[in-house]
């Protein structure tokens, strides 16, 4: 499973920083912690605990990795979240032929 960004608010920290729809979040870090991302809840918890502090988001865009720095908002507008992105878990499930 991958965590893919499916929406970015233009004037949000994510929009200003350059995150784009289709980016796959693969890692998060701050000065003390580095996290390999496997679920949306991990992203939400990591960001929520670091409102007002700089965080780094590593994304996969096509075949290239990029790292972005941003500061999650302490009091985001209604319905936007601290960094202003919408996410989905994306992946393939293997099943037997029967």
PDB file of C-alpha atoms in Angstrom:
ATOM      1  CA  UNK A   1       0.000   0.000   0.000  1.00  0.00           C
ATOM      2  CA  UNK A   2       1.097   3.521  -0.782  1.00  0.00           C
ATOM      3  CA  UNK A   3      -0.113   6.888   0.463  1.00  0.00           C
ATOM      4  CA  UNK A   4      -0.838   9.081  -2.542  1.00  0.00           C
ATOM      5  CA  UNK A   5      -1.693  12.772  -2.506  1.00  0.00           C
ATOM      6  CA  UNK A   6      -4.970  13.224  -4.394  1.00  0.00           C
ATOM      7  CA  UNK A   7      -5.553  16.903  -3.672  1.00  0.00           C
ATOM      8  CA  UNK A   8      -3.546  19.992  -2.660  1.00  0.00           C
ATOM      9  CA  UNK A   9      -4.964  23.319  -1.475  1.00  0.00           C
ATOM     10  CA  UNK A  10      -3.172  26.124  -3.357  1.00  0.00           C
ATOM     11  CA  UNK A  11      -2.477  28.503  -0.444  1.00  0.00           C
ATOM     12  CA  UNK A  12      -1.687  25.757   2.071  1.00  0.00           C
ATOM     13  CA  UNK A  13       1.816  24.831   3.297  1.00  0.00           C
ATOM     14  CA  UNK A  14       1.784  21.854   0.889  1.00  0.00           C
ATOM     15  CA  UNK A  15       0.674  23.983  -2.065  1.00  0.00           C
ATOM     16  CA  UNK A  16       3.224  26.718  -1.388  1.00  0.00           C
ATOM     17  CA  UNK A  17       6.017  24.160  -0.944  1.00  0.00           C
ATOM     18  CA  UNK A  18       5.325  22.410  -4.240  1.00  0.00           C
ATOM     19  CA  UNK A  19       3.662  19.128  -3.318  1.00  0.00           C
ATOM     20  CA  UNK A  20       1.456  17.926  -6.168  1.00  0.00           C
ATOM     21  CA  UNK A  21      -1.447  15.630  -6.824  1.00  0.00           C
ATOM     22  CA  UNK A  22      -0.049  12.184  -7.645  1.00  0.00           C
ATOM     23  CA  UNK A  23       2.965  12.468  -5.316  1.00  0.00           C
ATOM     24  CA  UNK A  24       3.416   9.341  -3.182  1.00  0.00           C
ATOM     25  CA  UNK A  25       4.483  10.041   0.401  1.00  0.00           C
ATOM     26  CA  UNK A  26       7.278   7.630   1.313  1.00  0.00           C
ATOM     27  CA  UNK A  27       8.841   9.280   4.370  1.00  0.00           C
ATOM     28  CA  UNK A  28       8.485  11.943   7.029  1.00  0.00           C
ATOM     29  CA  UNK A  29      11.105  13.367   9.334  1.00  0.00           C
ATOM     30  CA  UNK A  30      11.920  16.156  11.722  1.00  0.00           C
ATOM     31  CA  UNK A  31      15.037  16.895  13.749  1.00  0.00           C
ATOM     32  CA  UNK A  32      14.509  13.823  15.939  1.00  0.00           C
ATOM     33  CA  UNK A  33      12.381  11.222  14.139  1.00  0.00           C
ATOM     34  CA  UNK A  34      12.401   9.570  10.713  1.00  0.00           C
ATOM     35  CA  UNK A  35       9.345   7.565   9.617  1.00  0.00           C
ATOM     36  CA  UNK A  36       8.788   5.346   6.574  1.00  0.00           C
ATOM     37  CA  UNK A  37       5.148   5.874   5.648  1.00  0.00           C
ATOM     38  CA  UNK A  38       2.757   2.956   5.205  1.00  0.00           C
ATOM     39  CA  UNK A  39      -0.640   4.474   6.063  1.00  0.00           C
ATOM     40  CA  UNK A  40      -2.635   7.694   6.046  1.00  0.00           C
ATOM     41  CA  UNK A  41      -3.032   7.553   9.829  1.00  0.00           C
ATOM     42  CA  UNK A  42       0.772   7.606  10.232  1.00  0.00           C
ATOM     43  CA  UNK A  43       0.979  10.782   8.134  1.00  0.00           C
ATOM     44  CA  UNK A  44      -1.875  12.426  10.029  1.00  0.00           C
ATOM     45  CA  UNK A  45      -0.443  11.586  13.474  1.00  0.00           C
ATOM     46  CA  UNK A  46       3.099  12.658  12.535  1.00  0.00           C
ATOM     47  CA  UNK A  47       1.935  16.007  11.134  1.00  0.00           C
ATOM     48  CA  UNK A  48      -0.574  16.658  13.938  1.00  0.00           C
ATOM     49  CA  UNK A  49       2.105  16.252  16.626  1.00  0.00           C
ATOM     50  CA  UNK A  50       4.393  18.739  14.890  1.00  0.00           C
ATOM     51  CA  UNK A  51       2.102  21.701  14.192  1.00  0.00           C
ATOM     52  CA  UNK A  52       4.126  24.898  14.083  1.00  0.00           C
ATOM     53  CA  UNK A  53       7.436  23.028  13.686  1.00  0.00           C
ATOM     54  CA  UNK A  54       9.375  22.287  10.502  1.00  0.00           C
ATOM     55  CA  UNK A  55       8.919  18.825   8.993  1.00  0.00           C
ATOM     56  CA  UNK A  56      10.355  17.198   5.888  1.00  0.00           C
ATOM     57  CA  UNK A  57       8.229  15.132   3.522  1.00  0.00           C
ATOM     58  CA  UNK A  58       9.867  12.715   1.076  1.00  0.00           C
ATOM     59  CA  UNK A  59       7.758  11.917  -1.970  1.00  0.00           C
ATOM     60  CA  UNK A  60       8.066   9.777  -5.053  1.00  0.00           C
ATOM     61  CA  UNK A  61       7.111  11.713  -8.185  1.00  0.00           C
ATOM     62  CA  UNK A  62       7.293   9.401 -11.154  1.00  0.00           C
ATOM     63  CA  UNK A  63      10.680   7.704 -10.800  1.00  0.00           C
ATOM     64  CA  UNK A  64      12.280  10.542  -8.814  1.00  0.00           C
ATOM     65  CA  UNK A  65      12.426  11.168  -5.084  1.00  0.00           C
ATOM     66  CA  UNK A  66      11.981  14.697  -3.778  1.00  0.00           C
ATOM     67  CA  UNK A  67      12.093  16.152  -0.288  1.00  0.00           C
ATOM     68  CA  UNK A  68      10.025  19.149   0.757  1.00  0.00           C
ATOM     69  CA  UNK A  69      10.223  21.232   3.920  1.00  0.00           C
ATOM     70  CA  UNK A  70       7.115  22.835   5.408  1.00  0.00           C
ATOM     71  CA  UNK A  71       5.566  23.961   8.671  1.00  0.00           C
ATOM     72  CA  UNK A  72       2.136  22.491   9.506  1.00  0.00           C
ATOM     73  CA  UNK A  73      -0.404  25.146  10.451  1.00  0.00           C
ATOM     74  CA  UNK A  74      -1.391  25.348  14.108  1.00  0.00           C
ATOM     75  CA  UNK A  75      -4.950  26.438  13.275  1.00  0.00           C
ATOM     76  CA  UNK A  76      -5.815  25.451   9.697  1.00  0.00           C
ATOM     77  CA  UNK A  77      -9.024  26.614   7.988  1.00  0.00           C
ATOM     78  CA  UNK A  78     -12.067  24.385   8.427  1.00  0.00           C
ATOM     79  CA  UNK A  79     -11.765  21.170   6.409  1.00  0.00           C
ATOM     80  CA  UNK A  80      -8.169  21.661   5.211  1.00  0.00           C
ATOM     81  CA  UNK A  81      -5.910  20.017   7.769  1.00  0.00           C
ATOM     82  CA  UNK A  82      -2.534  21.223   8.982  1.00  0.00           C
ATOM     83  CA  UNK A  83      -0.719  20.997   5.628  1.00  0.00           C
ATOM     84  CA  UNK A  84      -3.619  21.136   3.143  1.00  0.00           C
ATOM     85  CA  UNK A  85      -3.598  17.787   1.351  1.00  0.00           C
ATOM     86  CA  UNK A  86      -6.049  14.952   0.671  1.00  0.00           C
ATOM     87  CA  UNK A  87      -4.662  11.414   0.632  1.00  0.00           C
ATOM     88  CA  UNK A  88      -5.665   7.901  -0.405  1.00  0.00           C
ATOM     89  CA  UNK A  89      -4.152   4.507   0.294  1.00  0.00           C
ATOM     90  CA  UNK A  90      -3.375   3.055  -3.124  1.00  0.00           C
ATOM     91  CA  UNK A  91      -2.211  -0.460  -3.906  1.00  0.00           C
ATOM     92  CA  UNK A  92      -2.867  -3.775  -5.572  1.00  0.00           C
ATOM     93  CA  UNK A  93      -4.260  -6.771  -3.787  1.00  0.00           C
ATOM     94  CA  UNK A  94      -3.100 -10.173  -4.985  1.00  0.00           C
ATOM     95  CA  UNK A  95      -5.687 -12.899  -5.081  1.00  0.00           C
ATOM     96  CA  UNK A  96      -5.645 -16.457  -6.269  1.00  0.00           C
ATOM     97  CA  UNK A  97      -7.298 -17.183  -9.599  1.00  0.00           C
ATOM     98  CA  UNK A  98     -10.227 -19.079  -8.033  1.00  0.00           C
TER      99      UNK A  98
END
